[in-house]
Amino acid sequence: MVAEFTRDETVAATEVTGLLRRPDVAFRAMSDDTARHRVNHAQVERGRQVRENFERSSPSTWSPPATPSSPRPAGPSPELRDRQLTEDEQGIVHQNIAKVQATLDWIENAVDTGKVDMDDELAALRDVIADQGWPPLIWSRSDGYQLGADRAALEAYERKVIKEKLTEFRRFITGTVAPHAAAHPGDKWVRHVTAQLNSIESTLDLVNSY
């Protein structure tokens, strides 16, 4: 009866939306790997489409408002006074503002401290992304850093990181833990660590070879 009723995609979408508003139903649905993957993919795809539509419908150039210390540069300004941004478009603007703020914070810190290492700033940005529920931050040699990407790009990045971590992990085992175990075979700590790390290595190897 339910399958027959939900063959129409519009009806099905309406019913599923209503069901997912129920916390217990949403929790159980997200326990299914396929359902969770579909939802995550749909979120990324919707974000991409909204971003593309926003970029197409927005002015191609923008000039910041003039201030006493910063006169208005030459060039057209968008006529946004009569336009009401949708909630999704507002989210895109806020994401871009957050990226600009993060960049300015890093520049300010680099000027004040002389430290130009971005690792701490990237870690902080990833914390913000996780807290705000934003699309993931990835990096590729061809495109640099990207906030949000399609499924293929995300998978390629995840595979690359897992392979790097597996190599790093194996070097830690062979270069540090194994010599420790050989030098102190009766050490309960190193025996425990060796067993656990071998298990983790096997899991990472399975993921890497998938």
Phi, psi and omega in degrees: 000313180294318180298319179296320184291329187258017177292327175287123187296323180295315178296316181299315180299319179296316182293316180296319178301316179295319180294321182289348174285348176272115187308316182295320179294315180299318181298314180293322179297319182284354174282344177274123185300318181294316180297317181296319178297317180298317180295315180298318179296318180296322179296315180296316181295318179296317178299320179295316181294318179297319180296316180295318178296320181294318180293325179290325185268354180264156177299146183284338179231156182215140177240129180293157180296149181288145174229165180304325183265352182221090181297155182297126177287164180290150178129159182287154176244147181289146176266085184261357185295329182261007182248131178256115180289144175286170180298320179295319180294321175299321178298320178297316179299315181296322177298315180295322177297318180297321178294319178295316179298318179298319179295316179295321178298318180295317179298315180298317179294321179296320179294317185285323187250343184080000180272126181244011178286124185271357185302312181295320181292321178293321177297318178296320179296320178294326176297318178296317180300315180294319181293323183270352182071030181280167175299155184292154176262123178231170180221141172221155182296326184281323187248354183071210180280139179226132175263097185093140180198171179283172186301317182298318180293320178297315180296317180299318180294316181296318178298319180297314181294317180298318179297318179295316181294323178296316178298314179298320181295316180295322177295323177296318180293309185287330184267339184234304186290315181298314175298324177299314180296323180291324181283330183226071185298338181267001182289115181297323181298311184290329176294319178295314181297317181300315181297315182291319181292325176296323178294316179296319179299318180297319179295314179297323179295322177296316179296317183294329183267003182291000000 
